[in-house]
GROMACS .gro file of C-alpha atoms in nm:
model
  195
    1MET     CA    1  -2.683   0.845  -5.100
    2ASP     CA    2  -2.776   0.983  -4.755
    3THR     CA    3  -3.016   0.689  -4.705
    4LYS     CA    4  -2.745   0.436  -4.783
    5LEU     CA    5  -2.510   0.593  -4.524
    6ARG     CA    6  -2.779   0.586  -4.257
    7SER     CA    7  -2.858   0.219  -4.314
    8ARG     CA    8  -2.494   0.107  -4.316
    9ASP     CA    9  -2.402  -0.140  -4.040
   10TRP     CA   10  -2.085   0.023  -3.904
   11SER     CA   11  -2.044  -0.253  -3.641
   12GLY     CA   12  -1.957  -0.505  -3.914
   13LEU     CA   13  -1.631  -0.345  -4.034
   14SER     CA   14  -1.331  -0.577  -4.039
   15ASP     CA   15  -1.048  -0.537  -3.789
   16LEU     CA   16  -0.817  -0.448  -4.079
   17LEU     CA   17  -1.037  -0.154  -4.177
   18LEU     CA   18  -1.085  -0.051  -3.812
   19ASP     CA   19  -0.707  -0.058  -3.769
   20SER     CA   20  -0.667   0.169  -4.073
   21ILE     CA   21  -0.909   0.419  -3.915
   22PHE     CA   22  -0.748   0.385  -3.570
   23GLN     CA   23  -0.399   0.461  -3.706
   24LYS     CA   24  -0.521   0.798  -3.828
   25LEU     CA   25  -0.642   0.915  -3.485
   26PHE     CA   26  -0.427   1.183  -3.326
   27SER     CA   27  -0.604   1.290  -3.009
   28ILE     CA   28  -0.760   1.139  -2.700
   29SER     CA   29  -1.096   1.289  -2.788
   30ASP     CA   30  -1.081   1.122  -3.130
   31CYS     CA   31  -1.014   0.786  -2.961
   32LEU     CA   32  -1.309   0.838  -2.728
   33ARG     CA   33  -1.536   0.920  -3.022
   34PHE     CA   34  -1.404   0.612  -3.207
   35GLY     CA   35  -1.490   0.386  -2.914
   36ALA     CA   36  -1.837   0.544  -2.881
   37VAL     CA   37  -1.949   0.449  -3.234
   38CYS     CA   38  -2.069   0.099  -3.132
   39LYS     CA   39  -1.978  -0.199  -2.913
   40SER     CA   40  -1.758  -0.365  -3.170
   41TRP     CA   41  -1.552  -0.045  -3.222
   42PHE     CA   42  -1.520  -0.009  -2.841
   43SER     CA   43  -1.410  -0.373  -2.824
   44PHE     CA   44  -1.146  -0.312  -3.094
   45LEU     CA   45  -1.019  -0.012  -2.898
   46SER     CA   46  -1.003  -0.215  -2.574
   47ASN     CA   47  -0.817  -0.498  -2.750
   48ASN     CA   48  -0.556  -0.248  -2.872
   49TYR     CA   49  -0.492  -0.094  -2.534
   50ASP     CA   50  -0.112  -0.081  -2.571
   51THR     CA   51  -0.135   0.110  -2.897
   52LEU     CA   52  -0.394   0.342  -2.742
   53GLN     CA   53  -0.164   0.402  -2.443
   54GLN     CA   54   0.121   0.496  -2.678
   55LEU     CA   55  -0.106   0.738  -2.859
   56ILE     CA   56  -0.217   0.896  -2.530
   57ASN     CA   57   0.142   0.923  -2.411
   58SER     CA   58   0.248   1.096  -2.733
   59SER     CA   59  -0.062   1.317  -2.761
   60SER     CA   60  -0.049   1.685  -2.698
   61ILE     CA   61  -0.094   1.774  -2.333
   62ASP     CA   62  -0.366   2.024  -2.429
   63GLU     CA   63  -0.609   1.730  -2.443
   64LEU     CA   64  -0.586   1.695  -2.064
   65PRO     CA   65  -0.741   1.718  -1.816
   66LEU     CA   66  -1.085   1.587  -1.907
   67LEU     CA   67  -1.355   1.632  -1.647
   68MET     CA   68  -1.657   1.404  -1.617
   69ILE     CA   69  -1.959   1.625  -1.544
   70PHE     CA   70  -2.311   1.512  -1.455
   71THR     CA   71  -2.565   1.652  -1.694
   72ASN     CA   72  -2.885   1.464  -1.597
   73ARG     CA   73  -3.007   1.172  -1.384
   74ASP     CA   74  -3.301   0.935  -1.404
   75SER     CA   75  -3.384   0.620  -1.213
   76SER     CA   76  -3.131   0.391  -1.380
   77THR     CA   77  -2.875   0.601  -1.564
   78ILE     CA   78  -2.656   0.901  -1.497
   79TYR     CA   79  -2.596   1.110  -1.807
   80THR     CA   80  -2.253   1.261  -1.818
   81SER     CA   81  -2.024   1.451  -2.050
   82LEU     CA   82  -1.650   1.469  -2.085
   83TYR     CA   83  -1.546   1.833  -2.068
   84ASN     CA   84  -1.208   1.951  -2.202
   85VAL     CA   85  -1.080   2.220  -1.965
   86THR     CA   86  -0.825   2.372  -2.198
   87LYS     CA   87  -1.059   2.394  -2.494
   88ASP     CA   88  -1.356   2.499  -2.277
   89LYS     CA   89  -1.597   2.259  -2.448
   90ILE     CA   90  -1.776   1.927  -2.405
   91ILE     CA   91  -1.605   1.673  -2.628
   92LEU     CA   92  -1.830   1.370  -2.571
   93ASP     CA   93  -2.173   1.300  -2.420
   94LEU     CA   94  -2.198   0.968  -2.239
   95GLU     CA   95  -2.481   0.760  -2.096
   96LEU     CA   96  -2.315   0.561  -1.818
   97PRO     CA   97  -2.462   0.311  -1.570
   98LEU     CA   98  -2.279   0.453  -1.264
   99PRO     CA   99  -2.330   0.299  -0.919
  100ASP     CA  100  -2.645   0.400  -0.736
  101TYR     CA  101  -2.695   0.721  -0.540
  102THR     CA  102  -2.637   0.566  -0.198
  103ARG     CA  103  -2.265   0.580  -0.271
  104LYS     CA  104  -2.032   0.880  -0.253
  105SER     CA  105  -1.745   0.931  -0.490
  106CYS     CA  106  -1.399   0.927  -0.330
  107GLY     CA  107  -1.179   0.987  -0.631
  108SER     CA  108  -1.063   0.865  -0.967
  109TYR     CA  109  -0.748   0.712  -1.118
  110ASN     CA  110  -0.666   0.624  -1.481
  111GLY     CA  111  -1.033   0.606  -1.581
  112TRP     CA  112  -1.141   0.418  -1.265
  113LEU     CA  113  -1.383   0.580  -1.020
  114ALA     CA  114  -1.401   0.486  -0.652
  115PHE     CA  115  -1.733   0.485  -0.468
  116GLN     CA  116  -1.807   0.408  -0.102
  117THR     CA  117  -2.144   0.337   0.053
  118VAL     CA  118  -2.272   0.600   0.294
  119ASP     CA  119  -2.244   0.357   0.587
  120CYS     CA  120  -1.874   0.293   0.493
  121SER     CA  121  -1.935  -0.083   0.460
  122ASN     CA  122  -1.832  -0.119   0.098
  123ILE     CA  123  -1.592   0.032  -0.155
  124ILE     CA  124  -1.627  -0.032  -0.527
  125LEU     CA  125  -1.387   0.056  -0.810
  126PHE     CA  126  -1.578   0.119  -1.131
  127ASN     CA  127  -1.457   0.182  -1.487
  128PRO     CA  128  -1.742   0.353  -1.674
  129PHE     CA  129  -1.582   0.294  -2.015
  130SER     CA  130  -1.537  -0.083  -1.980
  131ASP     CA  131  -1.828  -0.130  -1.733
  132GLU     CA  132  -1.591  -0.326  -1.502
  133SER     CA  133  -1.640  -0.329  -1.127
  134ILE     CA  134  -1.406  -0.440  -0.851
  135HIS     CA  135  -1.554  -0.486  -0.503
  136LEU     CA  136  -1.294  -0.418  -0.234
  137PRO     CA  137  -1.288  -0.567   0.117
  138SER     CA  138  -1.499  -0.380   0.372
  139PRO     CA  139  -1.305  -0.099   0.545
  140SER     CA  140  -1.369   0.036   0.894
  141PHE     CA  141  -1.321   0.396   0.787
  142GLN     CA  142  -1.460   0.661   0.554
  143VAL     CA  143  -1.234   0.718   0.252
  144ALA     CA  144  -1.126   1.077   0.193
  145LYS     CA  145  -0.915   0.998  -0.111
  146PHE     CA  146  -0.756   0.698  -0.277
  147SER     CA  147  -0.474   0.613  -0.513
  148LEU     CA  148  -0.382   0.305  -0.712
  149SER     CA  149  -0.031   0.179  -0.785
  150LYS     CA  150  -0.126   0.044  -1.132
  151ASN     CA  151  -0.422   0.039  -1.364
  152PRO     CA  152  -0.650  -0.258  -1.276
  153SER     CA  153  -0.746  -0.293  -1.643
  154THR     CA  154  -0.392  -0.392  -1.739
  155ASN     CA  155  -0.280  -0.537  -1.404
  156PRO     CA  156  -0.593  -0.704  -1.262
  157PHE     CA  157  -0.411  -0.903  -0.994
  158ASN     CA  158  -0.113  -0.682  -0.929
  159PHE     CA  159  -0.215  -0.339  -0.801
  160GLU     CA  160  -0.217  -0.182  -0.455
  161ILE     CA  161  -0.459   0.074  -0.316
  162ALA     CA  162  -0.376   0.342  -0.065
  163ALA     CA  163  -0.664   0.530   0.100
  164MET     CA  164  -0.668   0.836   0.328
  165CYS     CA  165  -0.896   0.787   0.626
  166MET     CA  166  -1.142   1.077   0.662
  167GLY     CA  167  -1.071   1.299   0.959
  168TYR     CA  168  -0.765   1.104   1.070
  169SER     CA  169  -0.393   1.133   1.020
  170ASP     CA  170  -0.381   0.768   0.911
  171PHE     CA  171  -0.405   0.587   0.582
  172ALA     CA  172  -0.479   0.230   0.484
  173ILE     CA  173  -0.320   0.005   0.223
  174LEU     CA  174  -0.476  -0.290   0.043
  175LYS     CA  175  -0.220  -0.527  -0.109
  176PRO     CA  176  -0.290  -0.763  -0.405
  177GLY     CA  177  -0.491  -1.064  -0.296
  178SER     CA  178  -0.542  -0.933   0.059
  179LYS     CA  179  -0.886  -0.968   0.219
  180SER     CA  180  -0.833  -0.682   0.466
  181TRP     CA  181  -0.685  -0.337   0.486
  182SER     CA  182  -0.352  -0.266   0.665
  183TYR     CA  183  -0.356   0.057   0.865
  184THR     CA  184  -0.049   0.275   0.883
  185HIS     CA  185  -0.002   0.503   1.178
  186HIS     CA  186   0.254   0.782   1.171
  187ARG     CA  187   0.360   1.082   1.373
  188LEU     CA  188   0.288   1.338   1.103
  189PRO     CA  189   0.018   1.605   1.134
  190THR     CA  190  -0.312   1.545   0.952
  191LEU     CA  191  -0.262   1.429   0.592
  192CYS     CA  192  -0.369   1.675   0.323
  193ASP     CA  193  -0.317   1.468   0.006
  194LEU     CA  194  -0.226   1.128  -0.131
  195ILE     CA  195  -0.062   1.061  -0.469
   0.00000   0.00000   0.00000
């Protein structure tokens, strides 16, 4: 019996059967494990984003926050884990093709990570779960922190980005469809956060 289970092609399950399994999931970590089984299960999860969002919104708050921690690196892949702070345990090990090491991380939002090249010439938004990348127009500043108005996965052409400029009391905004950043100057002391 154990041999039959090991040789089973789990990627070939019908959407009806996957939906039956999906309806029985009650936590964010269960959804992450479901999507990690194989590409077809991840695709099913992605295609049912609205249902997933309802589940996340109704889930117990003790599932959050999840931290992505680096566990190992090699030449092409960064190995990471999702760590549940409230339960003090790693809930999922991941093997993610994150952007190369010449970029620094400048924050995260709704599963999206922001990276900027060391020379400040390029900013990239990257979703490690869907492997999507969005290349943003070149800024003339180093990003200290960023925030998005909406999730680019569900609003690919209708989200704004605000970025704090490192070492300045200014911030920049990138509007949908714009090819350049708009800089906002104010009379406030140095900014300490952006939400």
